[in-house]
CSV table of C-alpha atoms in Angstrom, one decimal:
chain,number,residue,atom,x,y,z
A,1,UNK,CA,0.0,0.0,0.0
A,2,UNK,CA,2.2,3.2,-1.3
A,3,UNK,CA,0.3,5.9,0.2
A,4,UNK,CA,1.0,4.1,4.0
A,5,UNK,CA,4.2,2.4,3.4
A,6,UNK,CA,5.3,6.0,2.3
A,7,UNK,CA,3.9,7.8,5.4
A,8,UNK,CA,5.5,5.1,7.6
A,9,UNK,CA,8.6,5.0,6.4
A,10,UNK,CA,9.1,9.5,6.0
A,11,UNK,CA,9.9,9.9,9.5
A,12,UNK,CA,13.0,7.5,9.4
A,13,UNK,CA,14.6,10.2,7.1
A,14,UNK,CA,16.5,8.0,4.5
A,15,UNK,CA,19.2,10.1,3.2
A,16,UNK,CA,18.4,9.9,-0.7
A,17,UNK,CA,14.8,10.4,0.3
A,18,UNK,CA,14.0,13.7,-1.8
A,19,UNK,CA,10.1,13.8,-2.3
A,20,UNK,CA,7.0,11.7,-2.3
A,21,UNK,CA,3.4,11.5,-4.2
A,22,UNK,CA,1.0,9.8,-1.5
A,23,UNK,CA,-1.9,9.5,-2.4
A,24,UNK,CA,-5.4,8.2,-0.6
A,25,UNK,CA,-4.3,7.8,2.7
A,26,UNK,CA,-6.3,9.3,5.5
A,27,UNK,CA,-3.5,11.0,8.1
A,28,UNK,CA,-5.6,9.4,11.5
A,29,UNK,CA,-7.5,5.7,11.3
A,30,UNK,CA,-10.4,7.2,12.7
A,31,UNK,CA,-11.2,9.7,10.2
A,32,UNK,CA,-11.7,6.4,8.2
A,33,UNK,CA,-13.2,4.2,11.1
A,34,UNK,CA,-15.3,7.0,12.1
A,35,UNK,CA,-16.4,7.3,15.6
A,36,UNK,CA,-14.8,3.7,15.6
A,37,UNK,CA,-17.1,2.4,13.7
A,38,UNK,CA,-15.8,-0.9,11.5
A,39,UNK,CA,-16.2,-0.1,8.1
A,40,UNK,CA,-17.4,-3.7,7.5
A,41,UNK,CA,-17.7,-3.8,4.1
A,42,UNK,CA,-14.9,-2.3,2.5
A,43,UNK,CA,-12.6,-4.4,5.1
A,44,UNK,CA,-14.2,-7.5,4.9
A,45,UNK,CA,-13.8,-7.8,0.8
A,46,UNK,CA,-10.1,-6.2,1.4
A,47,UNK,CA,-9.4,-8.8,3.9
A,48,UNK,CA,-10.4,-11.7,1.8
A,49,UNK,CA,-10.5,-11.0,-1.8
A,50,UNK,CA,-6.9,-9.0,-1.7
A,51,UNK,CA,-4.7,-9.7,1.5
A,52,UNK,CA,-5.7,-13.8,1.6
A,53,UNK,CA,-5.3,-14.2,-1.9
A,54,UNK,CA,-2.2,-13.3,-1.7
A,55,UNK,CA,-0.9,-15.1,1.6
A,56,UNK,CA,-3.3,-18.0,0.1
A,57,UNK,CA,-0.8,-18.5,-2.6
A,58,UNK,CA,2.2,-18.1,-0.4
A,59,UNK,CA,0.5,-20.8,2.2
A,60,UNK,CA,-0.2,-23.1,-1.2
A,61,UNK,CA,-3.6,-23.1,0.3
A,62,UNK,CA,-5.7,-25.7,-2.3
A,63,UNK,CA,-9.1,-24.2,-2.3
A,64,UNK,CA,-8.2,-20.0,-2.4
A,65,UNK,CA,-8.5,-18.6,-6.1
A,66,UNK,CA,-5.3,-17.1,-6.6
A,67,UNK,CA,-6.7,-14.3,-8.6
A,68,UNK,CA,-8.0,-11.3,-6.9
A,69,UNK,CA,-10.7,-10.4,-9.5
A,70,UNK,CA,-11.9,-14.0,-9.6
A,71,UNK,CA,-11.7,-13.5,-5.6
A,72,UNK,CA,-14.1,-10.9,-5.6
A,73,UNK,CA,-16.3,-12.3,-8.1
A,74,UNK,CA,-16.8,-15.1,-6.0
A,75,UNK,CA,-17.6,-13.1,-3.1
A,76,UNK,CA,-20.6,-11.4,-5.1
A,77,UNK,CA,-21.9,-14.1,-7.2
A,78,UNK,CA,-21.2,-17.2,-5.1
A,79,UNK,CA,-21.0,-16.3,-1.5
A,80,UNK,CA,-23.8,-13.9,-2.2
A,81,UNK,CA,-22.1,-11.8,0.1
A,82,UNK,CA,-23.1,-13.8,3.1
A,83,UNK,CA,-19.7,-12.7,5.1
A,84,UNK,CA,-21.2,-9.5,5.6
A,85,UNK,CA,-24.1,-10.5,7.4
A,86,UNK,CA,-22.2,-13.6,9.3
A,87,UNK,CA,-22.9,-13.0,13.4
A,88,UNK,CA,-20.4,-13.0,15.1
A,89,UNK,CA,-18.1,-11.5,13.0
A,90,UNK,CA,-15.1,-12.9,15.4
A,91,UNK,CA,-16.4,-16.6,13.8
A,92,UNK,CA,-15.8,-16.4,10.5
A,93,UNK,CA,-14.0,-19.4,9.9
A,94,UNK,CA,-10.7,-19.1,8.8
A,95,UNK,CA,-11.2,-21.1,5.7
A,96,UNK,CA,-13.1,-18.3,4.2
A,97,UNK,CA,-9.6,-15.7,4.4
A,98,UNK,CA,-6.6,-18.2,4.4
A,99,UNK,CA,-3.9,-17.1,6.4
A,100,UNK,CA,-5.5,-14.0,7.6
A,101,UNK,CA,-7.8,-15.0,10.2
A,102,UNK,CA,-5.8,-14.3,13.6
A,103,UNK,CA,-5.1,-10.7,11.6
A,104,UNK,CA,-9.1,-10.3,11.7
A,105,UNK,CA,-9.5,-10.9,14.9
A,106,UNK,CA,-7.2,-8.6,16.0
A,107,UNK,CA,-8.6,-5.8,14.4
A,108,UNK,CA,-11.7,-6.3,15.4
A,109,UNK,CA,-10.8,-6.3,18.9
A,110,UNK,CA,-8.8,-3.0,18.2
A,111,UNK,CA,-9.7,-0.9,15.4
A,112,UNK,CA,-10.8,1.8,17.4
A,113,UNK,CA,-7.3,2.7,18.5
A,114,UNK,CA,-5.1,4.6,15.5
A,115,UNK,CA,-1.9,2.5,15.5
A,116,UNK,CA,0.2,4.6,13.1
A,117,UNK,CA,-0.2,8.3,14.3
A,118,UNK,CA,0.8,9.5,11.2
A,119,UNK,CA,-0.2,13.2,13.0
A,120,UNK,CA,1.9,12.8,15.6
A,121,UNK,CA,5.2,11.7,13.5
A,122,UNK,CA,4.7,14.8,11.0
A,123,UNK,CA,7.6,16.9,13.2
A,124,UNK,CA,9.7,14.7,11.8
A,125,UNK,CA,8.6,14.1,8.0
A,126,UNK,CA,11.1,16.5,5.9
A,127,UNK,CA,10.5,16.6,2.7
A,128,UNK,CA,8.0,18.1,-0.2
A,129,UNK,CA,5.1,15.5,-0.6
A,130,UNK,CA,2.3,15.4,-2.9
A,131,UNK,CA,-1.0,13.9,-2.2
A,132,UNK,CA,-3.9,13.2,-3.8
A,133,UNK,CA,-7.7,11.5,-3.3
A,134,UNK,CA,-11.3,12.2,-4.0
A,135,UNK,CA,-14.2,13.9,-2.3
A,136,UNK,CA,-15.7,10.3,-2.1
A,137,UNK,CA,-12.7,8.9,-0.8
A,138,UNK,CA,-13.2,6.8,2.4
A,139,UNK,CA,-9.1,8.3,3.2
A,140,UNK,CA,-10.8,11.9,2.7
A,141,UNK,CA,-9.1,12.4,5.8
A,142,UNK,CA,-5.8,13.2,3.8
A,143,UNK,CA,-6.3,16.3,4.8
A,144,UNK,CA,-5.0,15.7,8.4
A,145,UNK,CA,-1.5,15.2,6.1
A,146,UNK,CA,-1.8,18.4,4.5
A,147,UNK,CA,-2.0,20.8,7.9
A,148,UNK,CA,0.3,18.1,9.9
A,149,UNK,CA,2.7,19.2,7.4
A,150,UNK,CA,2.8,22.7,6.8
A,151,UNK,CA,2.1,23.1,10.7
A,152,UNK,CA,4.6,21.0,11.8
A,153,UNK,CA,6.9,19.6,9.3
A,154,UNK,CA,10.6,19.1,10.5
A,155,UNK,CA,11.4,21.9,7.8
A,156,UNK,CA,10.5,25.4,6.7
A,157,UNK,CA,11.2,23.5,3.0
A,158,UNK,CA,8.9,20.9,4.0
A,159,UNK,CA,6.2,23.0,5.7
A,160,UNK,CA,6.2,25.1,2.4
A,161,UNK,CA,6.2,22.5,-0.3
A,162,UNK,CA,2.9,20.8,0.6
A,163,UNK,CA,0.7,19.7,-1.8
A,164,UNK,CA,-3.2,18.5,-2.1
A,165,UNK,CA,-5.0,17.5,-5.0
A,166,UNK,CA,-8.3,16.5,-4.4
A,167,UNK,CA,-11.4,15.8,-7.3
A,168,UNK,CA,-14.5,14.2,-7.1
A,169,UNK,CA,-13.8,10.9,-7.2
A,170,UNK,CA,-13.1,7.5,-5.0
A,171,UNK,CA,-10.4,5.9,-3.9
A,172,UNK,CA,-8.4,4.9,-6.5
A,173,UNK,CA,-5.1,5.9,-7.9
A,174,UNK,CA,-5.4,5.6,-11.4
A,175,UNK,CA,-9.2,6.5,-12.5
A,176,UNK,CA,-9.6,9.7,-12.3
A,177,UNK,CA,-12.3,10.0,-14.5
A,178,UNK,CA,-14.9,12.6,-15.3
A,179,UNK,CA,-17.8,10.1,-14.8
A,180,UNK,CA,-18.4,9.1,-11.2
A,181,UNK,CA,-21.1,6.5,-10.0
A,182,UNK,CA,-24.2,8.3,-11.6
A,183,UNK,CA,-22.8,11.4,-11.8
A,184,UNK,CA,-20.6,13.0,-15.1
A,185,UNK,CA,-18.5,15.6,-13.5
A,186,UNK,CA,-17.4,17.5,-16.8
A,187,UNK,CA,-14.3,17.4,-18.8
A,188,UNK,CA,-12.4,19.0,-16.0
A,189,UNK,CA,-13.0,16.0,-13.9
A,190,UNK,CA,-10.7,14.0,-16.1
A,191,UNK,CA,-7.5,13.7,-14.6
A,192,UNK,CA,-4.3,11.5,-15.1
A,193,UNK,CA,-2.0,10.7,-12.5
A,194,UNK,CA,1.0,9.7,-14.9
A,195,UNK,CA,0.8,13.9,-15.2
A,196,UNK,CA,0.7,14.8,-11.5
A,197,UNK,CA,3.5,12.5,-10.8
A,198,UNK,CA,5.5,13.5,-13.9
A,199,UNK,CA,5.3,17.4,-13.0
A,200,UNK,CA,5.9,16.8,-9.5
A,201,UNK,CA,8.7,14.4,-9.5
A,202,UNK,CA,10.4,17.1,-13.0
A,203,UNK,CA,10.0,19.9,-9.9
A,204,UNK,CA,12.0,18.2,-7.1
A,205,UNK,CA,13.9,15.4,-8.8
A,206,UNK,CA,15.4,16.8,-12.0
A,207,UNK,CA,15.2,20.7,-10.5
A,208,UNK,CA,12.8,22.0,-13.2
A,209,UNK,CA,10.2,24.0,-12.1
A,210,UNK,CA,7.9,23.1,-14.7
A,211,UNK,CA,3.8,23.4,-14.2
A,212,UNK,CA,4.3,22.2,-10.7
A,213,UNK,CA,6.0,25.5,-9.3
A,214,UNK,CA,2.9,27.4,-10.3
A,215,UNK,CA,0.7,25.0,-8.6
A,216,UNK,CA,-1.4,26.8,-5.2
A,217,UNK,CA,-1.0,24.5,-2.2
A,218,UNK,CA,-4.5,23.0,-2.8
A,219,UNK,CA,-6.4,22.2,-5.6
A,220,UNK,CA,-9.7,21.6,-4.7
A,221,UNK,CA,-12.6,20.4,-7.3
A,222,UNK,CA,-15.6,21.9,-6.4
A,223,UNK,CA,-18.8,19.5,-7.2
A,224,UNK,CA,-21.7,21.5,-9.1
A,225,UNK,CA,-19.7,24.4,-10.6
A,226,UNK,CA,-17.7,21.3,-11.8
A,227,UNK,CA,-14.4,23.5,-11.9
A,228,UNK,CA,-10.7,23.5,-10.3
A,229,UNK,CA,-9.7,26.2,-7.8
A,230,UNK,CA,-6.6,26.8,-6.1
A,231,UNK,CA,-6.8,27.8,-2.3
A,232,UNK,CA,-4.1,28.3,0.1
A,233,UNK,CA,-5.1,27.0,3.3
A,234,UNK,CA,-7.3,24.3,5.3
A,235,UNK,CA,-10.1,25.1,6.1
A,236,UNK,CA,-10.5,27.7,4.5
A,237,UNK,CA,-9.9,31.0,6.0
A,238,UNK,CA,-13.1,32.8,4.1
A,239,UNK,CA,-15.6,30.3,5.5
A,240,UNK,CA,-18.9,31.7,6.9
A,241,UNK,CA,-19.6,28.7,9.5
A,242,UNK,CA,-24.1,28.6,8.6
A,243,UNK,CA,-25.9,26.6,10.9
A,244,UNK,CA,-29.1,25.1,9.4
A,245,UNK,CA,-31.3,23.7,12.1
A,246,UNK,CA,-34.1,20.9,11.6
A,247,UNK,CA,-37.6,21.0,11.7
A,248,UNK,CA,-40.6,19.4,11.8
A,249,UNK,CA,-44.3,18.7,13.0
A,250,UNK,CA,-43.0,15.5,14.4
A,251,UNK,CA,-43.3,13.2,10.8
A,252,UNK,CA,-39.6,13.5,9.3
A,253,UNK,CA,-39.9,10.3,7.7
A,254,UNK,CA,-40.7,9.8,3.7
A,255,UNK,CA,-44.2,8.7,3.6
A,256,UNK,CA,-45.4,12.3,5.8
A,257,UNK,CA,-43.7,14.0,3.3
A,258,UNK,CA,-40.3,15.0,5.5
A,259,UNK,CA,-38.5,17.7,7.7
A,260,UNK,CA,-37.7,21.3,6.5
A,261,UNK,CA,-34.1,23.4,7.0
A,262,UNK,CA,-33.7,26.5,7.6
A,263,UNK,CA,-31.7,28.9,9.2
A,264,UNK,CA,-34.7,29.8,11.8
A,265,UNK,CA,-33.8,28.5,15.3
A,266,UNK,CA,-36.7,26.2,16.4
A,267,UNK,CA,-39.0,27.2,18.7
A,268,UNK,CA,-41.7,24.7,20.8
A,269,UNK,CA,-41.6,21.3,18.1
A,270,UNK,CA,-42.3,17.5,18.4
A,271,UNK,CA,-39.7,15.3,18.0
A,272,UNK,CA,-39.3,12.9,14.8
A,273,UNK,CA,-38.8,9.1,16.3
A,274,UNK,CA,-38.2,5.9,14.2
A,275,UNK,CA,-37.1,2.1,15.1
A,276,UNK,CA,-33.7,1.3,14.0
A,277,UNK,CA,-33.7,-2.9,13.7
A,278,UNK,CA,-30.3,-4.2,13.1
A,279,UNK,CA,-31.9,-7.3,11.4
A,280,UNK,CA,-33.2,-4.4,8.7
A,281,UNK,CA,-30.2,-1.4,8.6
A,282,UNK,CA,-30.6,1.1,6.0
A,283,UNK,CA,-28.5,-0.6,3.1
A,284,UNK,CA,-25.4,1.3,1.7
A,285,UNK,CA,-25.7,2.1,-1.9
A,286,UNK,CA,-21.6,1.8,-3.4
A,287,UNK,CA,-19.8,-0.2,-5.6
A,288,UNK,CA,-19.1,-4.1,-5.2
A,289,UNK,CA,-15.7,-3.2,-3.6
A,290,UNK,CA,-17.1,-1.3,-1.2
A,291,UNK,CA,-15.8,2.0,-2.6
A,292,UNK,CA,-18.4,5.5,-2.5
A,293,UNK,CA,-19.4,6.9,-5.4
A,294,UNK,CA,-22.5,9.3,-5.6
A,295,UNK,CA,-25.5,6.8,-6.9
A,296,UNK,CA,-28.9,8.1,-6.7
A,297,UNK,CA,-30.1,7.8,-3.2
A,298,UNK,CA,-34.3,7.4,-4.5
A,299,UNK,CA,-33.3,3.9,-4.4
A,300,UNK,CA,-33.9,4.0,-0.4
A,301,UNK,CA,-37.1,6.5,-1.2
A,302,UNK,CA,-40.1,4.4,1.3
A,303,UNK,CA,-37.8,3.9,4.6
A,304,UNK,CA,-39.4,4.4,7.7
A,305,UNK,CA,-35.8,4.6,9.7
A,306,UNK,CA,-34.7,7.4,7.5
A,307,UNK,CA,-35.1,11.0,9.2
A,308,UNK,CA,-35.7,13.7,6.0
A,309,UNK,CA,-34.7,17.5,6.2
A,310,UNK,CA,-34.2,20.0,3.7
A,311,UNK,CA,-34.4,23.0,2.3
A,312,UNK,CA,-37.1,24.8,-0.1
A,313,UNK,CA,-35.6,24.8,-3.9
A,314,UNK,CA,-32.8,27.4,-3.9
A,315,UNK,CA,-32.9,30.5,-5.1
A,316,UNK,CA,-29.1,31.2,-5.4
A,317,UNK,CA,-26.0,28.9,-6.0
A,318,UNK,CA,-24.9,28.0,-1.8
A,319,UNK,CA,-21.3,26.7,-2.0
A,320,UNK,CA,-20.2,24.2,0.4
A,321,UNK,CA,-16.4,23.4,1.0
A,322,UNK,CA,-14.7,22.0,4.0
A,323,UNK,CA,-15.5,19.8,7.3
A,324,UNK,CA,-19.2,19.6,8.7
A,325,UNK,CA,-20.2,19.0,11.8
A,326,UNK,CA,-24.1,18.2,13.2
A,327,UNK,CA,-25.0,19.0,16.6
A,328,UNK,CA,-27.5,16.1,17.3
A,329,UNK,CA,-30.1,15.6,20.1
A,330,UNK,CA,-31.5,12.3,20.7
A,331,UNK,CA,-32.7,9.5,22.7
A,332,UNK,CA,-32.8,5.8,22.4
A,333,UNK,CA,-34.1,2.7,24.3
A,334,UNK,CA,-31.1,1.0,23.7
A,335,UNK,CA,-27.8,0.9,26.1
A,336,UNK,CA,-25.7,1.8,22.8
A,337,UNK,CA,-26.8,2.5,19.2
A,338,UNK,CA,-25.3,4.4,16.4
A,339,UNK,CA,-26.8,7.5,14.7
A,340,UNK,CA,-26.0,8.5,10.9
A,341,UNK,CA,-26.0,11.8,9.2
A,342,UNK,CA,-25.8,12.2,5.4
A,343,UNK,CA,-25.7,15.6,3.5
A,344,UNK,CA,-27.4,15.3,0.0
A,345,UNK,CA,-28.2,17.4,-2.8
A,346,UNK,CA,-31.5,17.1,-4.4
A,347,UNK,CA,-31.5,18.0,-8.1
A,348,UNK,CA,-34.6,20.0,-9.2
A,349,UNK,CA,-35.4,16.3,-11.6
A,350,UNK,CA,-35.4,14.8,-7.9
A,351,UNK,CA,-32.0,12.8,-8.7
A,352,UNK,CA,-30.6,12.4,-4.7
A,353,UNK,CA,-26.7,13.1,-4.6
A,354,UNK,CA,-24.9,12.2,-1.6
A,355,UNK,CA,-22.0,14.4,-0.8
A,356,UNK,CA,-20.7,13.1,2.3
A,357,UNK,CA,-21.7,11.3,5.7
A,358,UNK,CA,-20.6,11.2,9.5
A,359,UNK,CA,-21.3,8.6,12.1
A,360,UNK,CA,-21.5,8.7,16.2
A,361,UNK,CA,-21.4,5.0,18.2
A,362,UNK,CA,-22.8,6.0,21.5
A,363,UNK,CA,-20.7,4.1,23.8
A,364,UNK,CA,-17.5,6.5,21.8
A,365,UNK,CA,-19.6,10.0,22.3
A,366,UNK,CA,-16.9,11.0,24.7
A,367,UNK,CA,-14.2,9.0,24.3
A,368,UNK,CA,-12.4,6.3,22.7
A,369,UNK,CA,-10.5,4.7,25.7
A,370,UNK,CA,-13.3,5.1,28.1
A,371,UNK,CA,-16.4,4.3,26.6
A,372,UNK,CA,-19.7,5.0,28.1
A,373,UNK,CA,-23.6,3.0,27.9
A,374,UNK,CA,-26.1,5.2,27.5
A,375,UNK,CA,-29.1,5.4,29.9
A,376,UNK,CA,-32.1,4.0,28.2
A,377,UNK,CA,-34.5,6.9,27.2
A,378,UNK,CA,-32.1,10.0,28.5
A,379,UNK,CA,-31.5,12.6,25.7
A,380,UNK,CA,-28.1,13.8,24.7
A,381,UNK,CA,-26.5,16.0,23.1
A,382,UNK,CA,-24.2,14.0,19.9
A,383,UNK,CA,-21.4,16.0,17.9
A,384,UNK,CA,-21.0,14.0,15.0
A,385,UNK,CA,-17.7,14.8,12.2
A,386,UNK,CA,-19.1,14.5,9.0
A,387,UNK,CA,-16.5,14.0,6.2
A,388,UNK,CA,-15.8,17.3,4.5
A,389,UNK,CA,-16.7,17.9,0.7
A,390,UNK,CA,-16.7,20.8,-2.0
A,391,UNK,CA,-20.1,21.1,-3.3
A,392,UNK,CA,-22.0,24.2,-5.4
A,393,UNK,CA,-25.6,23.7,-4.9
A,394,UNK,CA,-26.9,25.3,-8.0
A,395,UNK,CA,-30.4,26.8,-7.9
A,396,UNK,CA,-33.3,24.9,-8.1
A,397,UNK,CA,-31.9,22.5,-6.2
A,398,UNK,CA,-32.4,21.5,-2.3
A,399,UNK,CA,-29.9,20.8,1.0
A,400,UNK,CA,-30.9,17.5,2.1
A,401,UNK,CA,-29.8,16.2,5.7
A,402,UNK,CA,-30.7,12.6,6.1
A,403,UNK,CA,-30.6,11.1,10.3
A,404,UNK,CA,-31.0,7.7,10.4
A,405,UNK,CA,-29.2,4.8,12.3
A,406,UNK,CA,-27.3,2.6,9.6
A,407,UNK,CA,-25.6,2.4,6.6
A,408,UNK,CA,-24.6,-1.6,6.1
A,409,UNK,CA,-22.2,-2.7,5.4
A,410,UNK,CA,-20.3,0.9,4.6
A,411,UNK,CA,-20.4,0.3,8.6
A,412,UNK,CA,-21.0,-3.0,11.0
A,413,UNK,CA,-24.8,-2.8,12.5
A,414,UNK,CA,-25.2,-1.3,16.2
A,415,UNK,CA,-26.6,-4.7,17.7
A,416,UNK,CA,-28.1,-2.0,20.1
A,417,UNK,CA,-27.1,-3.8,23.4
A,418,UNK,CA,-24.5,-3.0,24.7
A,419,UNK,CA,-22.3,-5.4,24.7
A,420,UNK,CA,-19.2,-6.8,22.3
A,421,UNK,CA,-20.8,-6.3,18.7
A,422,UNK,CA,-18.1,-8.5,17.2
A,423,UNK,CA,-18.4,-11.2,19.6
A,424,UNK,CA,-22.4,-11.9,20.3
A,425,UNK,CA,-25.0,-12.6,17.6
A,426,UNK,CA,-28.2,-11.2,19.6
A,427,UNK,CA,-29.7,-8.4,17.8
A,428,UNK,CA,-32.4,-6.0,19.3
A,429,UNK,CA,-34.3,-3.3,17.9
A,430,UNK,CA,-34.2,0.3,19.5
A,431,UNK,CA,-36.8,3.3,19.2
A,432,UNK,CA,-34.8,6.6,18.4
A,433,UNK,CA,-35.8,9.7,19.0
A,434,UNK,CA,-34.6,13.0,17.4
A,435,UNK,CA,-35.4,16.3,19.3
A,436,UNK,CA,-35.3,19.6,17.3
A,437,UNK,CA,-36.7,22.5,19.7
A,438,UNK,CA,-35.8,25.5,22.1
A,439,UNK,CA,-34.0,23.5,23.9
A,440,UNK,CA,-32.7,20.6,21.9
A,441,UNK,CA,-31.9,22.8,19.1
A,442,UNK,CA,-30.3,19.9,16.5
A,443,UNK,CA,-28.5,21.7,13.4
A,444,UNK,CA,-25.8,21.1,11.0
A,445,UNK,CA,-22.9,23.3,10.9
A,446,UNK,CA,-22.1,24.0,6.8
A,447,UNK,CA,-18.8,25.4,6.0
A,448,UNK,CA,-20.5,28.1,3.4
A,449,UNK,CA,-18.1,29.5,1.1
A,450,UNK,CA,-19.0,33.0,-0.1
């Protein structure tokens, strides 16, 4: 894995060690596992379909394809997938990921912990480095490299000489294309990466400045206007921080027609409340790898556990670029349950865009090392991290904020007990309430660019 090995290896200094392009690699693990949550789905199918295929072959295993395409094909087609859904996920047998089943197990038991601290080793990184990833990128947390760097980089020629490019795309290295999921970002969209890493490797290898001199320290590709702008720092330092708070008459769901947005603080409202049943989670719509890319969320249109809030049609372009955070109040009847936020743009045909999503695990509200149950019925206040994004909402179309309590298997279900999720198979449903009044004034903090 470049981007990590690269990252790992920086703070050792080698001496010929001049420059380096690293590209989707999230600077903390928990900007990735957010709020600790497993992302089940994309490391499941890595886990079997690349990492045992490969220690498969070196074990001479009989049975494990030795191709990783044929790998994944049988994970879709034959297995039907059934891994994901296998309870408890500390049992899946061995057999099924030659080689790599004590690895499993350990990260289950501690992937709420980030081993590398690629953050903390940035003091002694001293050179130039390049990276790039998308908006959709489950390592969007890149950006963590990017102001580790120029904050805190061993050098002033480091801290100066850092670099992100970031388009609307997912993780990949290679496909930067202009067509994304069900999205066609515009000609602008199509990148290559042979010509990033020829002009940045000509500017600090062979000592010509070329096109990468000229280049701002970030390159960000805003979504909607569908165009490249340079910007200089992260966040960024023009942003008018817009809270939007959520409404409603107490029916936020689908079928009673959904919440409303605004920037009116809420005055005496009911709350919205749903049942979140881990045995039914809100399905994640991605590709087979387990990779995001903006499909058309109607295909969840119907769901009950799915809390609706936006905006009327806009009458001016609202640009959004940089992190989000939502300020939730809630309840549940379960001792520890997840709740899931999604920011969305609804086109005026009624196509459903998601831009970006955040997660919060009770039990880690407060804390990783010291997690806490929640009391059954009390109402607290959540501050979920949503993943940032650069997004022009165009008129005519609507700020959707979706609050719901899954997103399988981008992330492993809440069993809602309270107990070790990866090691017991009981399931129970919970009743969630959302509050959104005076005094439990839940709003989404958007990073409005002017």
């Amino acid at each position: 894995y470049d981007g990590w090995l690269q990252w790992e290896l920086a703070p050792t200094r080698p001496p010929h060690l001049v420059a380096m392009l690293a590209s989707g690699i999230t600077a903390n693990l928990l900007d990735r596992e957010l709020s600790g949550v497993l992302r089940l789905g994309r490391v499941l199918e890595w886990t079997m379909n690349n990492l045992s295929v490969d220690t498969a072959r070196r074990l001479d295993h009989p049975y494990k394809t030795r191709d990783m395409d044929e790998s994944s094909r049988r994970f879709v087609e034959q297995d039907r997938n059934k891994w994901l859904w296998y309870l408890p996920l500390m049992d899946i047998p061995d057999e099924s990921m030659p080689g790599m089943g004590s690895h499993w197990r350990r990260w289950l038991a501690d992937h709420a912990t980030d081993h590398f601290r690629f953050q903390q080793k940035a003091s002694e990184v001293a050179v130039p480095v390049l990276g790039t990833a998308g908006w959709y990128d489950q390592q969007i947390g890149i950006f963590g490299h990017f102001t580790g760097m120029t904050q805190n980089g061993r050098t002033e020629r480091a801290r100066q000489n850092q670099h992100l490019i970031i388009g609307p795309w997912t993780h990949t290295l290679l496909n930067l294309d202009r067509c994304v999921g069900d999205v066609d970002f515009g000609a602008d969209a199509q990148c290559s990466f042979y010509d990033f890493a020829d002009a940045w490797f000509t500017r600090w290898l062979k000592e010509d400045p070329g096109p990468a001199d000229e280049w701002p320290p970030l390159q960000l590709f805003v979504m909607g206007a569908n165009l490249w702008r340079g910007e200089y720092e992260w966040p960024l330092a023009r942003t008018n921080y817009t809270c939007l708070y959520l409404h409603s008459e107490g029916m936020a769901d689908a079928h009673s027609g959904g919440g409303t947005l605004s920037e009116a603080e809420p005055g005496d409202e009911p709350q919205d409340q749903y049942v979140y049943d881990p045995r039914d989670p809100l399905m994640t719509l991605y590709t087979p790898g387990g990779q995001q890319v903006p499909l058309d969320q109607r295909a969840l249109a119907g769901r009950r556990d799915v809390m609706i809030y936006q905006t009327p049609p806009l009458a001016e372009p609202v640009e959004v670029t940089g992190p989000i955070e939502m300020k939730l109040w809630a309840s549940s009847s379960a001792r520890d349950t997840d709740f899931v936020v999604k920011l969305l743009d609804v086109w005026p045909d009624g196509f459903v865009q998601e831009l970006c999503h955040g997660i919060v695990r009770a039990r880690y509200r407060h804390s990783f090392d010291a997690p806490s149950l929640l009391e059954p019925g009390g109402i607290y206040e959540y501050t979920i991290r949503v993943n940032p994004t650069s997004n022009q909402f165009q008129p005519g179309h609507r700020i959707r904020l979706d609050v719901t309590s899954s997103d399988f298997p981008n992330f492993d279900r809440n069993h809602n007990t309270g107990g070790d999720d990866y090691r017991e198979d009981t399931l129970v449903a919970a009743r969630q309430r959302i509050f959104h009044d005076r005094d439990r004034p839940s709003h989404v903090i958007l990073p409005v660019i002017p």
